[in-house]
Amino acid sequence: MKVLACIKRVVDYNVKVRVKADNSGVDLANVKMSMNPFCEIAVEEAVRLKEKGVATEIVVVSIGPTTAQEQLRTALALGADRAILVESAEDLTSLAVAKLLKAVVDKEQPQLVILGKQAIDSDNNQTGQMLAALTGYGQGTFASKVIVAGDKVAVTREVDGGAQTVSLRLPAIITTDLRLNEPRYASLPNIMKAKKKPLEVLTPDALGISTASTNKTLKVEAPAARSAGIKVKSVAELVEKLKNEAKVL
Amino acid sequence: MTILVIADFLEGKDGKTLAAATLNTVAAAAKIGGEINVLVAGQGIGAVAEAAAQIAGVAKVLVADNAAYAHQLPENVAPLVAELGKGYSHILAAATSNGKNILPRVAAQLDVDQISEIISVESADTFTRPIYAGNAIATVQSTAPVKVITVRATGFDPVAAQGGSAAVEAVAAVHDAGTSSFVGEELAKSDRPELTAAKIVVSGGRGMQNGDNFKYLYALADKLGAGVGASRAAVDAGFVANDMQVGQTGKIVAPQLYIAVGISGAIQHLAGMKDSKVIVAINKDEEAPIFQVADYGLVADLFEAVPELEAAV
């Protein structure tokens, strides 16, 4: 079967971001960008499904700026067969991304679509669920285990109280949690080979999708700073401070 | 304006009980202003509906009790919420695993953008929410005819669970997409207070060295009546179950007192606990980033300090 893995280019998870002085957003000039960590897990899971003989082709797709080609090449180096970039310079909402992905799903007809559960920049945790709604497919969100059997997929999900397993009819949508797998590193020969793999570039217009949004970000501010407190010398002093100064015990 | 709040509930050993986060979500609805209705969708949810009717400020409780809604499968619950929600100005749910699972599906069906994990209500159409693991706060305005929003529970003080007397109305609509089914669940059992609602949280990280050593934290937590959390490092190393993880990808807590033991304080962990009132860090590495946010820091070996602390409180 064909698997579609969706990835996003985001600021690297180790970067401590700074809010712009005019409060228009976060300063991303000259900041290290990478594949969203949850998306890496999505690609890894697709590759493992191929290694198990479950998947026959892996198509990796990203919606974003021209530079997102770097992350698509990374996914190709990790084992995806071909890539699609839907190029858009705008900052799209999750719904707009889900609509564009729906158009790609219609075109490619994958049996399984794997996304990360959330992007570490917008922290929305929406796109997979929205794509599932638009396609009418079942959704297995926050997946920590995925088993494809016949025309169904069993997904173990991380939920507040522990773990839950659901069975979905294929085609289905899965969003990954951190514990689904440990992504591999791309080897140099694979990085070289990835440069020759096909990468198709589309636009929202070509797909006939409007990316208009009902949300508008008015401003972005730095959170209230929390300053370092004091160092205590002993447990006794700590307990005394908690009781008498902070009054939380 | 009329606001629909989706009730979340937990299935524990006492049967199904209303999730505490629902009270914080009603509080957010009260800040928006207008009539508040609560939808309880599930199977065998009479007790939850009764509890929902007693929440202060709730005017009406809609109850959809049907096998199709068992375990809150989003493929079946989302069409119900979308259908009922059309007549409302806002649809709110707590940003719990159920809320996060269901609500974006509802928003897409209504063809509107969702606003996730709001921490404040500026006006009926403007809200704030953290982005970049809490390192920036965005103010977002929605022009959607129905505003679909998840609420970060720690951003709002809960309304009273008692004192209301809402009318209870049954909903007959049944949606069964037939695309998904529930197979089973494995819930972690604990007598300690629920992590996201606990007044005191004691968390352990990689410094605990193994799962067995968490007994030191359990002993301290039991003495304090605290919940026990963990960093991702501790969960990935297999020390404790993943539902104890605090952080950007785990649970968000804001207790009165957060005690971080053997946790370095990575950005992703801070995202889940930096709104705690008082933060205590116990770590033997005095350069650990956790000390930059801790109100009280103790540079010490946790295996000596934690038992000593337990004896002293």
mmCIF file of N, CA, C and O in Angstrom, chain A residues 147-217:
data_model
loop_
_atom_site.group_PDB
_atom_site.id
_atom_site.type_symbol
_atom_site.label_atom_id
_atom_site.label_comp_id
_atom_site.label_asym_id
_atom_site.label_seq_id
_atom_site.Cartn_x
_atom_site.Cartn_y
_atom_site.Cartn_z
ATOM 1 N N ILE A 147 -0.210 -1.143 14.124
ATOM 2 C CA ILE A 147 -0.123 -2.473 13.513
ATOM 3 C C ILE A 147 -1.148 -2.571 12.389
ATOM 4 O O ILE A 147 -2.364 -2.470 12.630
ATOM 5 N N VAL A 148 -0.662 -2.742 11.166
ATOM 6 C CA VAL A 148 -1.558 -2.880 10.014
ATOM 7 C C VAL A 148 -1.844 -4.363 9.811
ATOM 8 O O VAL A 148 -0.927 -5.177 9.792
ATOM 9 N N ALA A 149 -3.135 -4.713 9.727
ATOM 10 C CA ALA A 149 -3.511 -6.107 9.473
ATOM 11 C C ALA A 149 -4.700 -6.109 8.522
ATOM 12 O O ALA A 149 -5.783 -5.647 8.880
ATOM 13 N N GLY A 150 -4.472 -6.601 7.306
ATOM 14 C CA GLY A 150 -5.545 -6.653 6.313
ATOM 15 C C GLY A 150 -6.005 -5.257 5.944
ATOM 16 O O GLY A 150 -5.194 -4.386 5.625
ATOM 17 N N ASP A 151 -7.321 -5.029 6.041
ATOM 18 C CA ASP A 151 -7.851 -3.715 5.662
ATOM 19 C C ASP A 151 -8.067 -2.830 6.887
ATOM 20 O O ASP A 151 -8.831 -1.882 6.858
ATOM 21 N N LYS A 152 -7.400 -3.206 8.004
ATOM 22 C CA LYS A 152 -7.551 -2.416 9.236
ATOM 23 C C LYS A 152 -6.187 -2.069 9.817
ATOM 24 O O LYS A 152 -5.184 -2.731 9.535
ATOM 25 N N VAL A 153 -6.183 -1.039 10.654
ATOM 26 C CA VAL A 153 -4.964 -0.704 11.382
ATOM 27 C C VAL A 153 -5.333 -0.540 12.858
ATOM 28 O O VAL A 153 -6.312 0.116 13.188
ATOM 29 N N ALA A 154 -4.570 -1.216 13.718
ATOM 30 C CA ALA A 154 -4.769 -1.074 15.161
ATOM 31 C C ALA A 154 -3.781 -0.031 15.664
ATOM 32 O O ALA A 154 -2.582 -0.131 15.411
ATOM 33 N N VAL A 155 -4.302 0.981 16.339
ATOM 34 C CA VAL A 155 -3.460 2.073 16.824
ATOM 35 C C VAL A 155 -3.579 2.154 18.340
ATOM 36 O O VAL A 155 -4.685 2.288 18.877
ATOM 37 N N THR A 156 -2.442 2.057 19.033
ATOM 38 C CA THR A 156 -2.432 2.277 20.475
ATOM 39 C C THR A 156 -2.113 3.748 20.697
ATOM 40 O O THR A 156 -1.141 4.271 20.158
ATOM 41 N N ARG A 157 -2.985 4.409 21.438
ATOM 42 C CA ARG A 157 -2.909 5.862 21.613
ATOM 43 C C ARG A 157 -2.524 6.225 23.041
ATOM 44 O O ARG A 157 -2.966 5.592 23.991
ATOM 45 N N GLU A 158 -1.737 7.280 23.183
ATOM 46 C CA GLU A 158 -1.414 7.777 24.512
ATOM 47 C C GLU A 158 -2.519 8.728 24.943
ATOM 48 O O GLU A 158 -2.755 9.752 24.311
ATOM 49 N N VAL A 159 -3.249 8.358 26.000
ATOM 50 C CA VAL A 159 -4.329 9.209 26.501
ATOM 51 C C VAL A 159 -4.015 9.597 27.936
ATOM 52 O O VAL A 159 -3.081 9.066 28.545
ATOM 53 N N ASP A 160 -4.812 10.526 28.493
ATOM 54 C CA ASP A 160 -4.501 11.088 29.808
ATOM 55 C C ASP A 160 -4.314 10.029 30.898
ATOM 56 O O ASP A 160 -3.439 10.149 31.730
ATOM 57 N N GLY A 161 -5.151 9.000 30.889
ATOM 58 C CA GLY A 161 -5.072 8.023 31.970
ATOM 59 C C GLY A 161 -4.150 6.848 31.697
ATOM 60 O O GLY A 161 -3.978 5.983 32.545
ATOM 61 N N GLY A 162 -3.570 6.762 30.507
ATOM 62 C CA GLY A 162 -2.738 5.614 30.168
ATOM 63 C C GLY A 162 -2.697 5.394 28.667
ATOM 64 O O GLY A 162 -2.306 6.285 27.931
ATOM 65 N N ALA A 163 -3.125 4.213 28.217
ATOM 66 C CA ALA A 163 -3.107 3.915 26.787
ATOM 67 C C ALA A 163 -4.437 3.326 26.350
ATOM 68 O O ALA A 163 -5.119 2.656 27.122
ATOM 69 N N GLN A 164 -4.821 3.606 25.101
ATOM 70 C CA GLN A 164 -6.079 3.120 24.562
ATOM 71 C C GLN A 164 -5.797 2.572 23.160
ATOM 72 O O GLN A 164 -4.988 3.143 22.432
ATOM 73 N N THR A 165 -6.435 1.464 22.806
ATOM 74 C CA THR A 165 -6.235 0.918 21.461
ATOM 75 C C THR A 165 -7.536 0.994 20.672
ATOM 76 O O THR A 165 -8.598 0.622 21.175
ATOM 77 N N VAL A 166 -7.448 1.521 19.452
ATOM 78 C CA VAL A 166 -8.606 1.572 18.563
ATOM 79 C C VAL A 166 -8.254 0.868 17.260
ATOM 80 O O VAL A 166 -7.083 0.747 16.907
ATOM 81 N N SER A 167 -9.281 0.389 16.586
ATOM 82 C CA SER A 167 -9.087 -0.242 15.290
ATOM 83 C C SER A 167 -9.749 0.640 14.239
ATOM 84 O O SER A 167 -10.905 1.036 14.390
ATOM 85 N N LEU A 168 -9.012 0.975 13.189
ATOM 86 C CA LEU A 168 -9.525 1.867 12.146
ATOM 87 C C LEU A 168 -9.575 1.134 10.818
ATOM 88 O O LEU A 168 -8.675 0.352 10.496
ATOM 89 N N ARG A 169 -10.615 1.427 10.064
ATOM 90 C CA ARG A 169 -10.712 0.873 8.713
ATOM 91 C C ARG A 169 -9.797 1.697 7.801
ATOM 92 O O ARG A 169 -9.778 2.923 7.891
ATOM 93 N N LEU A 170 -9.040 1.043 6.934
ATOM 94 C CA LEU A 170 -8.201 1.777 5.987
ATOM 95 C C LEU A 170 -9.057 2.296 4.828
ATOM 96 O O LEU A 170 -10.031 1.638 4.478
ATOM 97 N N PRO A 171 -8.717 3.410 4.231
ATOM 98 C CA PRO A 171 -7.625 4.316 4.574
ATOM 99 C C PRO A 171 -7.883 5.067 5.884
ATOM 100 O O PRO A 171 -9.039 5.298 6.247
ATOM 101 N N ALA A 172 -6.788 5.415 6.559
ATOM 102 C CA ALA A 172 -6.911 6.063 7.861
ATOM 103 C C ALA A 172 -5.796 7.090 8.062
ATOM 104 O O ALA A 172 -4.815 7.112 7.316
ATOM 105 N N ILE A 173 -6.000 7.927 9.068
ATOM 106 C CA ILE A 173 -5.042 8.981 9.411
ATOM 107 C C ILE A 173 -4.425 8.644 10.774
ATOM 108 O O ILE A 173 -5.161 8.305 11.710
ATOM 109 N N ILE A 174 -3.114 8.774 10.876
ATOM 110 C CA ILE A 174 -2.443 8.523 12.157
ATOM 111 C C ILE A 174 -1.584 9.735 12.507
ATOM 112 O O ILE A 174 -0.907 10.291 11.633
ATOM 113 N N THR A 175 -1.622 10.162 13.772
ATOM 114 C CA THR A 175 -0.662 11.180 14.209
ATOM 115 C C THR A 175 0.228 10.564 15.280
ATOM 116 O O THR A 175 -0.233 9.810 16.136
ATOM 117 N N THR A 176 1.513 10.888 15.214
ATOM 118 C CA THR A 176 2.511 10.201 16.030
ATOM 119 C C THR A 176 2.762 10.875 17.367
ATOM 120 O O THR A 176 2.813 12.095 17.473
ATOM 121 N N ASP A 177 2.963 10.049 18.385
ATOM 122 C CA ASP A 177 3.467 10.562 19.654
ATOM 123 C C ASP A 177 4.953 10.240 19.720
ATOM 124 O O ASP A 177 5.457 9.444 18.932
ATOM 125 N N LEU A 178 5.637 10.847 20.679
ATOM 126 C CA LEU A 178 7.093 10.698 20.736
ATOM 127 C C LEU A 178 7.544 9.267 20.931
ATOM 128 O O LEU A 178 8.623 8.886 20.522
ATOM 129 N N ARG A 179 6.726 8.456 21.568
ATOM 130 C CA ARG A 179 7.172 7.115 21.897
ATOM 131 C C ARG A 179 6.873 6.071 20.823
ATOM 132 O O ARG A 179 7.062 4.886 21.044
ATOM 133 N N LEU A 180 6.396 6.515 19.660
ATOM 134 C CA LEU A 180 6.094 5.553 18.595
ATOM 135 C C LEU A 180 7.358 4.835 18.120
ATOM 136 O O LEU A 180 7.358 3.632 17.914
ATOM 137 N N ASN A 181 8.431 5.581 17.952
ATOM 138 C CA ASN A 181 9.690 4.969 17.505
ATOM 139 C C ASN A 181 10.855 5.921 17.753
ATOM 140 O O ASN A 181 10.660 7.058 18.177
ATOM 141 N N GLU A 182 12.038 5.428 17.461
ATOM 142 C CA GLU A 182 13.264 6.230 17.566
ATOM 143 C C GLU A 182 13.757 6.472 16.147
ATOM 144 O O GLU A 182 14.223 5.542 15.490
ATOM 145 N N PRO A 183 13.634 7.707 15.625
ATOM 146 C CA PRO A 183 14.016 7.944 14.228
ATOM 147 C C PRO A 183 15.497 7.673 13.993
ATOM 148 O O PRO A 183 16.329 7.923 14.854
ATOM 149 N N ARG A 184 15.806 7.166 12.806
ATOM 150 C CA ARG A 184 17.192 6.878 12.439
ATOM 151 C C ARG A 184 17.869 8.132 11.902
ATOM 152 O O ARG A 184 17.208 9.142 11.632
ATOM 153 N N TYR A 185 19.172 8.029 11.724
ATOM 154 C CA TYR A 185 19.916 9.107 11.085
ATOM 155 C C TYR A 185 20.099 8.758 9.615
ATOM 156 O O TYR A 185 20.199 7.589 9.266
ATOM 157 N N ALA A 186 20.178 9.786 8.772
ATOM 158 C CA ALA A 186 20.424 9.559 7.349
ATOM 159 C C ALA A 186 21.925 9.359 7.147
ATOM 160 O O ALA A 186 22.725 10.115 7.686
ATOM 161 N N SER A 187 22.287 8.323 6.372
ATOM 162 C CA SER A 187 23.712 8.104 6.093
ATOM 163 C C SER A 187 24.115 8.968 4.900
ATOM 164 O O SER A 187 23.277 9.366 4.094
ATOM 165 N N LEU A 188 25.408 9.225 4.784
ATOM 166 C CA LEU A 188 25.885 10.075 3.691
ATOM 167 C C LEU A 188 25.514 9.514 2.309
ATOM 168 O O LEU A 188 25.008 10.262 1.463
ATOM 169 N N PRO A 189 25.727 8.189 2.060
ATOM 170 C CA PRO A 189 25.308 7.669 0.737
ATOM 171 C C PRO A 189 23.818 7.896 0.477
ATOM 172 O O PRO A 189 23.427 8.228 -0.650
ATOM 173 N N ASN A 190 23.001 7.739 1.521
ATOM 174 C CA ASN A 190 21.556 7.952 1.341
ATOM 175 C C ASN A 190 21.234 9.422 1.084
ATOM 176 O O ASN A 190 20.292 9.740 0.351
ATOM 177 N N ILE A 191 21.993 10.314 1.705
ATOM 178 C CA ILE A 191 21.785 11.751 1.461
ATOM 179 C C ILE A 191 22.119 12.053 -0.008
ATOM 180 O O ILE A 191 21.410 12.812 -0.673
ATOM 181 N N MET A 192 23.191 11.436 -0.514
ATOM 182 C CA MET A 192 23.564 11.647 -1.914
ATOM 183 C C MET A 192 22.479 11.084 -2.840
ATOM 184 O O MET A 192 22.079 11.733 -3.804
ATOM 185 N N LYS A 193 22.005 9.885 -2.521
ATOM 186 C CA LYS A 193 20.959 9.261 -3.351
ATOM 187 C C LYS A 193 19.670 10.091 -3.340
ATOM 188 O O LYS A 193 18.965 10.178 -4.339
ATOM 189 N N ALA A 194 19.382 10.697 -2.208
ATOM 190 C CA ALA A 194 18.134 11.455 -2.063
ATOM 191 C C ALA A 194 18.073 12.629 -3.022
ATOM 192 O O ALA A 194 16.997 13.077 -3.403
ATOM 193 N N LYS A 195 19.257 13.132 -3.403
ATOM 194 C CA LYS A 195 19.286 14.286 -4.311
ATOM 195 C C LYS A 195 18.719 13.930 -5.681
ATOM 196 O O LYS A 195 18.322 14.800 -6.440
ATOM 197 N N LYS A 196 18.733 12.621 -6.010
ATOM 198 C CA LYS A 196 18.249 12.191 -7.324
ATOM 199 C C LYS A 196 16.792 11.764 -7.308
ATOM 200 O O LYS A 196 16.193 11.498 -8.341
ATOM 201 N N LYS A 197 16.211 11.674 -6.105
ATOM 202 C CA LYS A 197 14.803 11.233 -6.026
ATOM 203 C C LYS A 197 13.872 12.369 -6.467
ATOM 204 O O LYS A 197 14.200 13.541 -6.303
ATOM 205 N N PRO A 198 12.699 12.025 -7.036
ATOM 206 C CA PRO A 198 11.807 13.067 -7.565
ATOM 207 C C PRO A 198 11.172 13.938 -6.486
ATOM 208 O O PRO A 198 10.780 13.438 -5.419
ATOM 209 N N LEU A 199 11.126 15.244 -6.760
ATOM 210 C CA LEU A 199 10.478 16.202 -5.865
ATOM 211 C C LEU A 199 9.596 17.117 -6.709
ATOM 212 O O LEU A 199 10.096 17.875 -7.540
ATOM 213 N N GLU A 200 8.302 16.980 -6.506
ATOM 214 C CA GLU A 200 7.338 17.737 -7.302
ATOM 215 C C GLU A 200 6.922 18.988 -6.522
ATOM 216 O O GLU A 200 6.700 18.902 -5.315
ATOM 217 N N VAL A 201 6.832 20.120 -7.202
ATOM 218 C CA VAL A 201 6.413 21.351 -6.523
ATOM 219 C C VAL A 201 5.059 21.795 -7.063
ATOM 220 O O VAL A 201 4.865 21.932 -8.267
ATOM 221 N N LEU A 202 4.124 21.975 -6.151
ATOM 222 C CA LEU A 202 2.768 22.423 -6.499
ATOM 223 C C LEU A 202 2.481 23.735 -5.783
ATOM 224 O O LEU A 202 3.232 24.151 -4.907
ATOM 225 N N THR A 203 1.373 24.361 -6.137
ATOM 226 C CA THR A 203 0.952 25.563 -5.413
ATOM 227 C C THR A 203 -0.502 25.396 -4.997
ATOM 228 O O THR A 203 -1.231 24.609 -5.603
ATOM 229 N N PRO A 204 -0.927 26.122 -3.955
ATOM 230 C CA PRO A 204 -2.335 26.052 -3.555
ATOM 231 C C PRO A 204 -3.263 26.388 -4.726
ATOM 232 O O PRO A 204 -4.301 25.743 -4.902
ATOM 233 N N ASP A 205 -2.870 27.362 -5.544
ATOM 234 C CA ASP A 205 -3.695 27.737 -6.694
ATOM 235 C C ASP A 205 -3.874 26.570 -7.658
ATOM 236 O O ASP A 205 -4.972 26.300 -8.131
ATOM 237 N N ALA A 206 -2.745 25.874 -7.927
ATOM 238 C CA ALA A 206 -2.804 24.736 -8.852
ATOM 239 C C ALA A 206 -3.713 23.647 -8.312
ATOM 240 O O ALA A 206 -4.338 22.914 -9.071
ATOM 241 N N LEU A 207 -3.779 23.523 -6.980
ATOM 242 C CA LEU A 207 -4.650 22.522 -6.374
ATOM 243 C C LEU A 207 -6.081 23.037 -6.219
ATOM 244 O O LEU A 207 -6.987 22.305 -5.827
ATOM 245 N N GLY A 208 -6.272 24.319 -6.503
ATOM 246 C CA GLY A 208 -7.611 24.917 -6.423
ATOM 247 C C GLY A 208 -8.107 25.085 -4.998
ATOM 248 O O GLY A 208 -9.300 24.968 -4.724
ATOM 249 N N ILE A 209 -7.168 25.340 -4.069
ATOM 250 C CA ILE A 209 -7.544 25.447 -2.646
ATOM 251 C C ILE A 209 -7.353 26.880 -2.153
ATOM 252 O O ILE A 209 -6.284 27.476 -2.341
ATOM 253 N N SER A 210 -8.374 27.401 -1.500
ATOM 254 C CA SER A 210 -8.250 28.711 -0.874
ATOM 255 C C SER A 210 -7.681 28.526 0.528
ATOM 256 O O SER A 210 -8.091 27.633 1.270
ATOM 257 N N THR A 211 -6.708 29.353 0.879
ATOM 258 C CA THR A 211 -6.104 29.214 2.205
ATOM 259 C C THR A 211 -6.561 30.337 3.141
ATOM 260 O O THR A 211 -5.909 30.645 4.129
ATOM 261 N N ALA A 212 -7.683 30.961 2.821
ATOM 262 C CA ALA A 212 -8.220 32.034 3.658
ATOM 263 C C ALA A 212 -8.490 31.500 5.062
ATOM 264 O O ALA A 212 -8.796 30.327 5.246
ATOM 265 N N SER A 213 -8.349 32.384 6.040
ATOM 266 C CA SER A 213 -8.425 31.935 7.426
ATOM 267 C C SER A 213 -9.427 32.747 8.236
ATOM 268 O O SER A 213 -9.667 33.919 7.945
ATOM 269 N N THR A 214 -10.007 32.118 9.268
ATOM 270 C CA THR A 214 -10.901 32.852 10.167
ATOM 271 C C THR A 214 -10.145 33.292 11.422
ATOM 272 O O THR A 214 -10.719 33.875 12.324
ATOM 273 N N ASN A 215 -8.845 32.982 11.482
ATOM 274 C CA ASN A 215 -8.034 33.392 12.637
ATOM 275 C C ASN A 215 -7.036 34.466 12.234
ATOM 276 O O ASN A 215 -6.469 34.413 11.155
ATOM 277 N N LYS A 216 -6.818 35.412 13.133
ATOM 278 C CA LYS A 216 -5.839 36.451 12.866
ATOM 279 C C LYS A 216 -5.006 36.639 14.126
ATOM 280 O O LYS A 216 -5.559 36.822 15.215
ATOM 281 N N THR A 217 -3.678 36.577 13.973
ATOM 282 C CA THR A 217 -2.812 36.808 15.132
ATOM 283 C C THR A 217 -2.605 38.310 15.272
ATOM 284 O O THR A 217 -2.076 38.961 14.370
#
